[in-house]
Amino acid sequence: MTTLHRRRVLTAGAGLAVFPSLLATGCSPSSGKTAPAASASPTAPATASPLAGGAAQSAHPASGSAAEGRSPRRLPGRPEQIEHGPRDRTRVALTFDGNGEVRTARAMLRTLAEHRVHATVLAVGTWLGADPGLARAILDGGHELGNHTEHHRDINALSEAEARAEIEDCARRLRRLTGGIGAWFRPSRAHDASTVVRGLARKAGYPHVLSYDVDPLDYRDPGSATVTRRVLDAARPGGIITLNMGRSGTLEALPDILDGLQRRGLDVGTASALLA
């Protein structure tokens, strides 16, 4: 992997630490330079899609219910690519890239249930294919489910046809399993989606690309204590935290992360709850 497009990580106040990608199993950055996130631009119009069953819908309540975790909604006034939510609310979004060890992922769902926390899971299609019951378990737990491409390839480096297939194949799988294409799209192996990928996602029925501003690089397995410290040092109101669902070190860190965020007065929930 080159470092032309690095992930933006560990943002806490004025600092920004950037780490290169090392492992292929995590959501490592794209090998090509991509367009910057549209953090302040107006939302592009939603486009009707046969995958989504029509045009994207308008903003919705932040309940985190299974019914609302299956389909994308257009959020008026939000940018096409979203890195964080409002900084004037004591709320953060907890998101997971759904990939890796299924048994560990199911243990994470139990931990979230014990803490009464709802999260947003951006699932790799083939990961769901290995255990189709996972999609229902995620939604039945009150979590959101989203599209993280079918094979977790470096989507910004693919041809337009290949990138379209990665997005649409995962959307079809989600529809077969849940009745909807997922609440969000997140590009694989990239912090930012390229202009081409954003357009393809929009045509597939996703009005917004969900990025993040807090990344502890847990896919590199730095140890649970380090994962916890990095999240708690970087989290601030409006933050979108990204973690990896199938990593044992992340599972070990999760209770301390949730407790630490609560001690800091931050309410933890889904991306839709943060952005509604």
Short mmCIF file of N, CA and C in Angstrom, two decimals, residues 68-248:
data_model
loop_
_atom_site.label_atom_id
_atom_site.label_comp_id
_atom_site.label_asym_id
_atom_site.label_seq_id
_atom_site.Cartn_x
_atom_site.Cartn_y
_atom_site.Cartn_z
N GLU A 68 -35.83 1.09 10.59
CA GLU A 68 -35.14 2.27 10.07
C GLU A 68 -33.67 2.01 9.80
N GLY A 69 -33.20 0.80 10.08
CA GLY A 69 -31.80 0.47 9.85
C GLY A 69 -31.55 -0.22 8.55
N ARG A 70 -32.61 -0.32 7.68
CA ARG A 70 -32.48 -1.10 6.45
C ARG A 70 -32.32 -0.25 5.20
N SER A 71 -32.69 1.01 5.24
CA SER A 71 -32.74 1.82 4.02
C SER A 71 -32.12 3.19 4.24
N PRO A 72 -31.46 3.73 3.20
CA PRO A 72 -30.86 5.06 3.33
C PRO A 72 -31.90 6.15 3.27
N ARG A 73 -31.60 7.27 3.92
CA ARG A 73 -32.46 8.44 3.88
C ARG A 73 -31.62 9.66 3.52
N ARG A 74 -32.22 10.57 2.79
CA ARG A 74 -31.55 11.83 2.49
C ARG A 74 -31.71 12.77 3.67
N LEU A 75 -30.61 13.37 4.09
CA LEU A 75 -30.62 14.29 5.22
C LEU A 75 -30.41 15.71 4.69
N PRO A 76 -31.47 16.47 4.55
CA PRO A 76 -31.33 17.83 4.00
C PRO A 76 -30.32 18.66 4.77
N GLY A 77 -29.46 19.34 4.04
CA GLY A 77 -28.46 20.20 4.66
C GLY A 77 -27.17 19.49 5.02
N ARG A 78 -27.15 18.16 4.93
CA ARG A 78 -25.93 17.43 5.22
C ARG A 78 -25.11 17.25 3.94
N PRO A 79 -23.79 17.24 4.03
CA PRO A 79 -22.96 17.07 2.83
C PRO A 79 -23.08 15.66 2.26
N GLU A 80 -22.64 15.51 1.03
CA GLU A 80 -22.69 14.21 0.38
C GLU A 80 -21.81 13.20 1.12
N GLN A 81 -20.66 13.65 1.59
CA GLN A 81 -19.77 12.79 2.38
C GLN A 81 -19.66 13.37 3.79
N ILE A 82 -19.97 12.55 4.77
CA ILE A 82 -20.10 13.04 6.14
C ILE A 82 -18.98 12.45 7.00
N GLU A 83 -18.21 13.32 7.66
CA GLU A 83 -17.13 12.89 8.54
C GLU A 83 -17.48 13.02 10.01
N HIS A 84 -18.38 13.94 10.34
CA HIS A 84 -18.77 14.11 11.73
C HIS A 84 -20.13 14.78 11.78
N GLY A 85 -20.73 14.77 12.96
CA GLY A 85 -22.02 15.41 13.16
C GLY A 85 -21.88 16.74 13.86
N PRO A 86 -22.99 17.27 14.36
CA PRO A 86 -22.96 18.58 15.03
C PRO A 86 -22.06 18.58 16.25
N ARG A 87 -21.23 19.61 16.37
CA ARG A 87 -20.30 19.70 17.50
C ARG A 87 -20.96 20.29 18.74
N ASP A 88 -22.19 20.75 18.60
CA ASP A 88 -22.86 21.35 19.74
C ASP A 88 -23.79 20.38 20.47
N ARG A 89 -23.67 19.09 20.17
CA ARG A 89 -24.46 18.07 20.86
C ARG A 89 -23.53 17.13 21.60
N THR A 90 -23.98 16.63 22.73
CA THR A 90 -23.15 15.68 23.49
C THR A 90 -23.42 14.27 23.01
N ARG A 91 -23.29 14.05 21.72
CA ARG A 91 -23.58 12.75 21.12
C ARG A 91 -22.46 12.37 20.17
N VAL A 92 -22.13 11.09 20.13
CA VAL A 92 -21.20 10.56 19.15
C VAL A 92 -21.84 9.34 18.49
N ALA A 93 -21.38 9.03 17.30
CA ALA A 93 -21.83 7.83 16.60
C ALA A 93 -20.76 6.76 16.72
N LEU A 94 -21.19 5.55 17.03
CA LEU A 94 -20.30 4.40 17.07
C LEU A 94 -20.56 3.56 15.84
N THR A 95 -19.55 3.42 14.98
CA THR A 95 -19.70 2.65 13.75
C THR A 95 -18.66 1.53 13.71
N PHE A 96 -19.03 0.45 13.06
CA PHE A 96 -18.14 -0.70 12.92
C PHE A 96 -18.06 -1.10 11.45
N ASP A 97 -16.85 -1.42 11.00
CA ASP A 97 -16.71 -2.07 9.71
C ASP A 97 -16.92 -3.56 9.94
N GLY A 98 -17.95 -4.12 9.30
CA GLY A 98 -18.33 -5.52 9.52
C GLY A 98 -17.51 -6.45 8.65
N ASN A 99 -16.50 -7.06 9.27
CA ASN A 99 -15.62 -7.98 8.57
C ASN A 99 -14.89 -8.78 9.65
N GLY A 100 -14.17 -9.82 9.29
CA GLY A 100 -13.38 -10.54 10.27
C GLY A 100 -14.12 -11.69 10.93
N GLU A 101 -13.67 -12.08 12.11
CA GLU A 101 -14.16 -13.25 12.81
C GLU A 101 -15.62 -13.09 13.24
N VAL A 102 -16.48 -13.98 12.75
CA VAL A 102 -17.92 -13.88 13.02
C VAL A 102 -18.21 -14.09 14.50
N ARG A 103 -17.54 -15.04 15.14
CA ARG A 103 -17.78 -15.29 16.56
C ARG A 103 -17.48 -14.05 17.39
N THR A 104 -16.40 -13.35 17.04
CA THR A 104 -16.06 -12.12 17.74
C THR A 104 -17.12 -11.04 17.51
N ALA A 105 -17.61 -10.96 16.28
CA ALA A 105 -18.65 -9.97 15.97
C ALA A 105 -19.90 -10.23 16.80
N ARG A 106 -20.30 -11.48 16.93
CA ARG A 106 -21.49 -11.78 17.72
C ARG A 106 -21.26 -11.46 19.20
N ALA A 107 -20.05 -11.65 19.68
CA ALA A 107 -19.73 -11.27 21.06
C ALA A 107 -19.83 -9.76 21.24
N MET A 108 -19.41 -9.00 20.21
CA MET A 108 -19.53 -7.55 20.27
C MET A 108 -21.00 -7.12 20.34
N LEU A 109 -21.85 -7.78 19.60
CA LEU A 109 -23.28 -7.46 19.66
C LEU A 109 -23.82 -7.70 21.06
N ARG A 110 -23.36 -8.75 21.72
CA ARG A 110 -23.79 -9.01 23.10
C ARG A 110 -23.30 -7.91 24.04
N THR A 111 -22.05 -7.47 23.84
CA THR A 111 -21.51 -6.39 24.67
C THR A 111 -22.31 -5.11 24.48
N LEU A 112 -22.65 -4.77 23.26
CA LEU A 112 -23.45 -3.58 23.00
C LEU A 112 -24.82 -3.69 23.66
N ALA A 113 -25.40 -4.89 23.61
CA ALA A 113 -26.71 -5.09 24.25
C ALA A 113 -26.61 -4.92 25.76
N GLU A 114 -25.54 -5.42 26.34
CA GLU A 114 -25.35 -5.29 27.80
C GLU A 114 -25.24 -3.83 28.20
N HIS A 115 -24.65 -3.01 27.35
CA HIS A 115 -24.49 -1.58 27.64
C HIS A 115 -25.65 -0.75 27.09
N ARG A 116 -26.61 -1.40 26.46
CA ARG A 116 -27.78 -0.72 25.90
C ARG A 116 -27.38 0.37 24.92
N VAL A 117 -26.45 0.03 24.05
CA VAL A 117 -25.94 0.96 23.04
C VAL A 117 -26.27 0.42 21.66
N HIS A 118 -26.77 1.31 20.79
CA HIS A 118 -27.02 0.98 19.40
C HIS A 118 -25.89 1.57 18.56
N ALA A 119 -25.50 0.84 17.52
CA ALA A 119 -24.39 1.26 16.66
C ALA A 119 -24.78 1.09 15.20
N THR A 120 -23.90 1.54 14.32
CA THR A 120 -24.07 1.38 12.88
C THR A 120 -22.99 0.43 12.38
N VAL A 121 -23.40 -0.66 11.74
CA VAL A 121 -22.48 -1.67 11.23
C VAL A 121 -22.46 -1.59 9.71
N LEU A 122 -21.30 -1.24 9.14
CA LEU A 122 -21.11 -1.20 7.70
C LEU A 122 -20.52 -2.54 7.28
N ALA A 123 -21.34 -3.38 6.68
CA ALA A 123 -20.99 -4.79 6.49
C ALA A 123 -20.41 -5.06 5.11
N VAL A 124 -19.38 -5.88 5.08
CA VAL A 124 -18.86 -6.43 3.82
C VAL A 124 -19.81 -7.56 3.38
N GLY A 125 -20.17 -7.56 2.11
CA GLY A 125 -21.15 -8.52 1.64
C GLY A 125 -20.75 -9.97 1.86
N THR A 126 -19.51 -10.31 1.53
CA THR A 126 -19.07 -11.69 1.70
C THR A 126 -19.02 -12.10 3.16
N TRP A 127 -18.81 -11.14 4.04
CA TRP A 127 -18.83 -11.41 5.48
C TRP A 127 -20.23 -11.82 5.91
N LEU A 128 -21.24 -11.12 5.44
CA LEU A 128 -22.62 -11.51 5.72
C LEU A 128 -22.94 -12.85 5.07
N GLY A 129 -22.36 -13.10 3.90
CA GLY A 129 -22.61 -14.37 3.23
C GLY A 129 -22.12 -15.56 4.01
N ALA A 130 -21.05 -15.37 4.80
CA ALA A 130 -20.51 -16.47 5.61
C ALA A 130 -21.43 -16.84 6.76
N ASP A 131 -22.26 -15.91 7.20
CA ASP A 131 -23.22 -16.15 8.29
C ASP A 131 -24.42 -15.24 8.05
N PRO A 132 -25.34 -15.65 7.17
CA PRO A 132 -26.46 -14.78 6.81
C PRO A 132 -27.30 -14.34 8.00
N GLY A 133 -27.30 -15.08 9.09
CA GLY A 133 -28.06 -14.68 10.26
C GLY A 133 -27.53 -13.44 10.95
N LEU A 134 -26.31 -13.04 10.61
CA LEU A 134 -25.72 -11.85 11.22
C LEU A 134 -26.52 -10.59 10.90
N ALA A 135 -26.98 -10.49 9.67
CA ALA A 135 -27.72 -9.29 9.28
C ALA A 135 -28.96 -9.13 10.16
N ARG A 136 -29.70 -10.20 10.35
CA ARG A 136 -30.89 -10.12 11.20
C ARG A 136 -30.51 -9.86 12.65
N ALA A 137 -29.43 -10.46 13.13
CA ALA A 137 -29.00 -10.24 14.51
C ALA A 137 -28.66 -8.77 14.74
N ILE A 138 -28.02 -8.14 13.76
CA ILE A 138 -27.67 -6.73 13.88
C ILE A 138 -28.93 -5.87 13.96
N LEU A 139 -29.86 -6.08 13.05
CA LEU A 139 -31.08 -5.28 13.03
C LEU A 139 -31.96 -5.57 14.24
N ASP A 140 -32.06 -6.83 14.63
CA ASP A 140 -32.89 -7.17 15.79
C ASP A 140 -32.34 -6.58 17.08
N GLY A 141 -31.04 -6.29 17.09
CA GLY A 141 -30.44 -5.63 18.25
C GLY A 141 -30.67 -4.13 18.27
N GLY A 142 -31.40 -3.60 17.28
CA GLY A 142 -31.67 -2.17 17.22
C GLY A 142 -30.59 -1.38 16.54
N HIS A 143 -29.65 -2.06 15.89
CA HIS A 143 -28.54 -1.39 15.22
C HIS A 143 -28.89 -1.08 13.77
N GLU A 144 -28.11 -0.19 13.16
CA GLU A 144 -28.22 0.08 11.73
C GLU A 144 -27.27 -0.83 10.98
N LEU A 145 -27.65 -1.14 9.75
CA LEU A 145 -26.81 -1.96 8.88
C LEU A 145 -26.54 -1.18 7.61
N GLY A 146 -25.29 -1.21 7.16
CA GLY A 146 -24.93 -0.47 5.95
C GLY A 146 -24.04 -1.28 5.03
N ASN A 147 -23.70 -0.66 3.91
CA ASN A 147 -22.97 -1.28 2.80
C ASN A 147 -21.50 -0.87 2.87
N HIS A 148 -20.62 -1.86 2.99
CA HIS A 148 -19.16 -1.61 2.99
C HIS A 148 -18.49 -2.34 1.84
N THR A 149 -19.24 -2.49 0.74
CA THR A 149 -18.84 -3.16 -0.50
C THR A 149 -18.89 -4.68 -0.35
N GLU A 150 -18.86 -5.35 -1.47
CA GLU A 150 -19.05 -6.81 -1.48
C GLU A 150 -17.80 -7.57 -1.05
N HIS A 151 -16.62 -7.13 -1.50
CA HIS A 151 -15.40 -7.90 -1.24
C HIS A 151 -14.34 -7.13 -0.46
N HIS A 152 -14.62 -5.91 -0.04
CA HIS A 152 -13.66 -5.10 0.72
C HIS A 152 -12.37 -4.84 -0.06
N ARG A 153 -12.53 -4.52 -1.34
CA ARG A 153 -11.38 -4.18 -2.17
C ARG A 153 -11.10 -2.68 -2.06
N ASP A 154 -9.96 -2.26 -2.59
CA ASP A 154 -9.60 -0.84 -2.61
C ASP A 154 -10.47 -0.14 -3.65
N ILE A 155 -11.63 0.32 -3.22
CA ILE A 155 -12.65 0.73 -4.19
C ILE A 155 -12.24 1.95 -5.02
N ASN A 156 -11.47 2.85 -4.46
CA ASN A 156 -11.06 4.03 -5.22
C ASN A 156 -10.07 3.69 -6.33
N ALA A 157 -9.43 2.54 -6.23
CA ALA A 157 -8.45 2.14 -7.24
C ALA A 157 -9.06 1.26 -8.33
N LEU A 158 -10.33 0.90 -8.20
CA LEU A 158 -10.98 0.02 -9.17
C LEU A 158 -11.47 0.80 -10.37
N SER A 159 -11.72 0.08 -11.46
CA SER A 159 -12.38 0.70 -12.60
C SER A 159 -13.81 1.07 -12.20
N GLU A 160 -14.44 1.94 -12.98
CA GLU A 160 -15.81 2.34 -12.66
C GLU A 160 -16.74 1.13 -12.63
N ALA A 161 -16.58 0.21 -13.58
CA ALA A 161 -17.45 -0.97 -13.63
C ALA A 161 -17.22 -1.86 -12.41
N GLU A 162 -15.97 -2.02 -12.01
CA GLU A 162 -15.68 -2.85 -10.84
C GLU A 162 -16.21 -2.22 -9.56
N ALA A 163 -16.03 -0.91 -9.44
CA ALA A 163 -16.52 -0.22 -8.24
C ALA A 163 -18.04 -0.29 -8.17
N ARG A 164 -18.71 -0.13 -9.31
CA ARG A 164 -20.17 -0.23 -9.33
C ARG A 164 -20.61 -1.62 -8.85
N ALA A 165 -19.92 -2.65 -9.32
CA ALA A 165 -20.28 -4.01 -8.92
C ALA A 165 -20.08 -4.21 -7.42
N GLU A 166 -19.02 -3.65 -6.87
CA GLU A 166 -18.77 -3.79 -5.43
C GLU A 166 -19.90 -3.18 -4.60
N ILE A 167 -20.37 -2.02 -5.03
CA ILE A 167 -21.46 -1.35 -4.30
C ILE A 167 -22.78 -2.06 -4.52
N GLU A 168 -23.10 -2.34 -5.78
CA GLU A 168 -24.41 -2.89 -6.08
C GLU A 168 -24.56 -4.34 -5.64
N ASP A 169 -23.50 -5.13 -5.71
CA ASP A 169 -23.60 -6.52 -5.26
C ASP A 169 -23.87 -6.60 -3.76
N CYS A 170 -23.21 -5.73 -2.99
CA CYS A 170 -23.48 -5.71 -1.56
C CYS A 170 -24.89 -5.21 -1.28
N ALA A 171 -25.34 -4.21 -2.04
CA ALA A 171 -26.70 -3.70 -1.87
C ALA A 171 -27.72 -4.80 -2.15
N ARG A 172 -27.50 -5.59 -3.18
CA ARG A 172 -28.43 -6.68 -3.49
C ARG A 172 -28.44 -7.72 -2.38
N ARG A 173 -27.27 -8.02 -1.86
CA ARG A 173 -27.20 -9.00 -0.77
C ARG A 173 -27.97 -8.48 0.45
N LEU A 174 -27.76 -7.22 0.79
CA LEU A 174 -28.49 -6.64 1.92
C LEU A 174 -30.00 -6.69 1.69
N ARG A 175 -30.42 -6.41 0.46
CA ARG A 175 -31.85 -6.44 0.18
C ARG A 175 -32.40 -7.86 0.34
N ARG A 176 -31.65 -8.85 -0.14
CA ARG A 176 -32.11 -10.24 0.00
C ARG A 176 -32.24 -10.63 1.47
N LEU A 177 -31.30 -10.18 2.29
CA LEU A 177 -31.26 -10.59 3.69
C LEU A 177 -32.20 -9.79 4.58
N THR A 178 -32.45 -8.53 4.22
CA THR A 178 -33.16 -7.65 5.16
C THR A 178 -34.35 -6.92 4.55
N GLY A 179 -34.47 -6.89 3.22
CA GLY A 179 -35.53 -6.14 2.60
C GLY A 179 -35.15 -4.72 2.24
N GLY A 180 -33.93 -4.28 2.58
CA GLY A 180 -33.44 -2.95 2.25
C GLY A 180 -31.97 -2.99 1.92
N ILE A 181 -31.46 -1.90 1.35
CA ILE A 181 -30.06 -1.89 0.91
C ILE A 181 -29.11 -1.36 1.97
N GLY A 182 -29.59 -1.13 3.18
CA GLY A 182 -28.74 -0.62 4.25
C GLY A 182 -28.87 0.88 4.39
N ALA A 183 -28.67 1.36 5.59
CA ALA A 183 -28.89 2.78 5.88
C ALA A 183 -27.80 3.68 5.33
N TRP A 184 -26.58 3.15 5.16
CA TRP A 184 -25.44 3.97 4.77
C TRP A 184 -24.53 3.19 3.84
N PHE A 185 -23.70 3.95 3.11
CA PHE A 185 -22.59 3.36 2.35
C PHE A 185 -21.29 3.94 2.88
N ARG A 186 -20.31 3.06 3.09
CA ARG A 186 -18.96 3.50 3.45
C ARG A 186 -17.98 2.84 2.48
N PRO A 187 -17.07 3.60 1.88
CA PRO A 187 -16.12 3.01 0.94
C PRO A 187 -15.14 2.09 1.64
N SER A 188 -14.73 1.04 0.95
CA SER A 188 -13.78 0.09 1.52
C SER A 188 -12.35 0.56 1.29
N ARG A 189 -11.53 0.40 2.33
CA ARG A 189 -10.10 0.74 2.28
C ARG A 189 -9.85 2.20 1.92
N ALA A 190 -10.70 3.08 2.43
CA ALA A 190 -10.52 4.50 2.14
C ALA A 190 -11.28 5.32 3.17
N HIS A 191 -10.68 6.43 3.57
CA HIS A 191 -11.39 7.39 4.41
C HIS A 191 -12.37 8.21 3.58
N ASP A 192 -11.94 8.64 2.40
CA ASP A 192 -12.75 9.43 1.49
C ASP A 192 -13.12 8.61 0.27
N ALA A 193 -14.34 8.73 -0.18
CA ALA A 193 -14.73 8.16 -1.47
C ALA A 193 -14.37 9.12 -2.58
N SER A 194 -13.86 8.61 -3.69
CA SER A 194 -13.56 9.46 -4.84
C SER A 194 -14.85 10.02 -5.42
N THR A 195 -14.70 11.00 -6.27
CA THR A 195 -15.88 11.58 -6.92
C THR A 195 -16.66 10.52 -7.69
N VAL A 196 -15.95 9.64 -8.37
CA VAL A 196 -16.60 8.57 -9.12
C VAL A 196 -17.36 7.65 -8.19
N VAL A 197 -16.74 7.24 -7.10
CA VAL A 197 -17.38 6.32 -6.16
C VAL A 197 -18.59 6.98 -5.49
N ARG A 198 -18.48 8.25 -5.15
CA ARG A 198 -19.63 8.94 -4.57
C ARG A 198 -20.81 8.95 -5.55
N GLY A 199 -20.51 9.17 -6.82
CA GLY A 199 -21.56 9.16 -7.83
C GLY A 199 -22.20 7.79 -7.98
N LEU A 200 -21.38 6.76 -7.96
CA LEU A 200 -21.91 5.40 -8.08
C LEU A 200 -22.77 5.03 -6.87
N ALA A 201 -22.34 5.44 -5.69
CA ALA A 201 -23.12 5.18 -4.48
C ALA A 201 -24.46 5.90 -4.55
N ARG A 202 -24.44 7.14 -5.03
CA ARG A 202 -25.68 7.90 -5.14
C ARG A 202 -26.64 7.22 -6.11
N LYS A 203 -26.13 6.74 -7.25
CA LYS A 203 -26.97 6.05 -8.22
C LYS A 203 -27.52 4.74 -7.66
N ALA A 204 -26.78 4.10 -6.76
CA ALA A 204 -27.24 2.85 -6.15
C ALA A 204 -28.28 3.10 -5.06
N GLY A 205 -28.49 4.37 -4.70
CA GLY A 205 -29.52 4.69 -3.73
C GLY A 205 -29.05 5.25 -2.42
N TYR A 206 -27.73 5.56 -2.32
CA TYR A 206 -27.18 6.09 -1.07
C TYR A 206 -26.90 7.59 -1.23
N PRO A 207 -27.72 8.46 -0.65
CA PRO A 207 -27.51 9.90 -0.82
C PRO A 207 -26.23 10.41 -0.16
N HIS A 208 -25.74 9.69 0.86
CA HIS A 208 -24.57 10.14 1.61
C HIS A 208 -23.55 9.01 1.73
N VAL A 209 -22.29 9.40 1.80
CA VAL A 209 -21.19 8.49 2.13
C VAL A 209 -20.83 8.74 3.58
N LEU A 210 -20.76 7.69 4.37
CA LEU A 210 -20.46 7.83 5.79
C LEU A 210 -18.97 7.61 6.04
N SER A 211 -18.28 8.67 6.43
CA SER A 211 -16.87 8.58 6.78
C SER A 211 -16.75 8.61 8.31
N TYR A 212 -15.69 9.19 8.85
CA TYR A 212 -15.45 9.18 10.30
C TYR A 212 -14.35 10.18 10.62
N ASP A 213 -14.24 10.54 11.89
CA ASP A 213 -13.15 11.42 12.31
C ASP A 213 -12.39 10.87 13.51
N VAL A 214 -12.74 9.69 14.00
CA VAL A 214 -12.01 9.04 15.09
C VAL A 214 -11.71 7.61 14.68
N ASP A 215 -10.43 7.29 14.53
CA ASP A 215 -10.01 5.96 14.08
C ASP A 215 -8.81 5.51 14.92
N PRO A 216 -8.99 4.53 15.81
CA PRO A 216 -7.87 4.07 16.64
C PRO A 216 -6.96 3.08 15.94
N LEU A 217 -7.20 2.81 14.67
CA LEU A 217 -6.39 1.85 13.90
C LEU A 217 -6.39 0.47 14.58
N ASP A 218 -7.54 0.05 15.05
CA ASP A 218 -7.61 -1.23 15.74
C ASP A 218 -7.35 -2.40 14.82
N TYR A 219 -7.50 -2.21 13.49
CA TYR A 219 -7.21 -3.31 12.56
C TYR A 219 -5.74 -3.70 12.58
N ARG A 220 -4.88 -2.85 13.15
CA ARG A 220 -3.46 -3.18 13.27
C ARG A 220 -3.15 -3.92 14.57
N ASP A 221 -4.18 -4.19 15.36
CA ASP A 221 -4.05 -4.94 16.62
C ASP A 221 -2.99 -4.34 17.55
N PRO A 222 -3.13 -3.07 17.94
CA PRO A 222 -2.14 -2.45 18.82
C PRO A 222 -2.33 -2.82 20.30
N GLY A 223 -3.35 -3.58 20.60
CA GLY A 223 -3.66 -3.92 21.99
C GLY A 223 -4.89 -3.15 22.47
N SER A 224 -5.66 -3.79 23.33
CA SER A 224 -6.93 -3.19 23.74
C SER A 224 -6.74 -1.88 24.49
N ALA A 225 -5.70 -1.79 25.32
CA ALA A 225 -5.47 -0.55 26.07
C ALA A 225 -5.18 0.62 25.13
N THR A 226 -4.41 0.36 24.08
CA THR A 226 -4.09 1.41 23.12
C THR A 226 -5.33 1.82 22.33
N VAL A 227 -6.13 0.84 21.93
CA VAL A 227 -7.37 1.14 21.21
C VAL A 227 -8.27 2.03 22.07
N THR A 228 -8.43 1.65 23.33
CA THR A 228 -9.28 2.43 24.24
C THR A 228 -8.75 3.85 24.39
N ARG A 229 -7.47 3.98 24.64
CA ARG A 229 -6.88 5.31 24.85
C ARG A 229 -7.04 6.19 23.62
N ARG A 230 -6.80 5.63 22.45
CA ARG A 230 -6.90 6.42 21.23
C ARG A 230 -8.32 6.92 20.99
N VAL A 231 -9.31 6.06 21.23
CA VAL A 231 -10.69 6.49 21.05
C VAL A 231 -11.05 7.59 22.04
N LEU A 232 -10.74 7.37 23.32
CA LEU A 232 -11.15 8.33 24.34
C LEU A 232 -10.39 9.64 24.22
N ASP A 233 -9.14 9.60 23.76
CA ASP A 233 -8.38 10.83 23.57
C ASP A 233 -8.93 11.66 22.41
N ALA A 234 -9.48 11.00 21.40
CA ALA A 234 -9.90 11.70 20.19
C ALA A 234 -11.39 12.06 20.16
N ALA A 235 -12.20 11.35 20.91
CA ALA A 235 -13.64 11.55 20.82
C ALA A 235 -14.04 12.91 21.38
N ARG A 236 -14.93 13.56 20.67
CA ARG A 236 -15.51 14.83 21.11
C ARG A 236 -16.92 14.93 20.55
N PRO A 237 -17.74 15.84 21.03
CA PRO A 237 -19.12 15.93 20.56
C PRO A 237 -19.22 15.96 19.04
N GLY A 238 -20.13 15.18 18.53
CA GLY A 238 -20.35 15.11 17.09
C GLY A 238 -19.47 14.12 16.37
N GLY A 239 -18.58 13.45 17.08
CA GLY A 239 -17.64 12.55 16.44
C GLY A 239 -18.28 11.29 15.88
N ILE A 240 -17.66 10.75 14.83
CA ILE A 240 -18.04 9.46 14.28
C ILE A 240 -16.84 8.54 14.48
N ILE A 241 -17.01 7.54 15.33
CA ILE A 241 -15.94 6.61 15.69
C ILE A 241 -16.03 5.40 14.79
N THR A 242 -14.91 4.96 14.25
CA THR A 242 -14.89 3.73 13.47
C THR A 242 -14.06 2.67 14.18
N LEU A 243 -14.62 1.47 14.27
CA LEU A 243 -13.94 0.31 14.82
C LEU A 243 -14.16 -0.87 13.88
N ASN A 244 -13.45 -1.95 14.12
CA ASN A 244 -13.61 -3.16 13.31
C ASN A 244 -14.28 -4.24 14.14
N MET A 245 -15.32 -4.84 13.58
CA MET A 245 -16.18 -5.70 14.37
C MET A 245 -15.58 -7.07 14.66
N GLY A 246 -14.71 -7.56 13.83
CA GLY A 246 -14.23 -8.93 14.01
C GLY A 246 -12.86 -9.06 14.63
N ARG A 247 -12.42 -8.09 15.44
CA ARG A 247 -11.08 -8.11 16.03
C ARG A 247 -11.17 -8.37 17.53
N SER A 248 -10.40 -9.32 18.02
CA SER A 248 -10.48 -9.70 19.43
C SER A 248 -10.02 -8.56 20.34
#
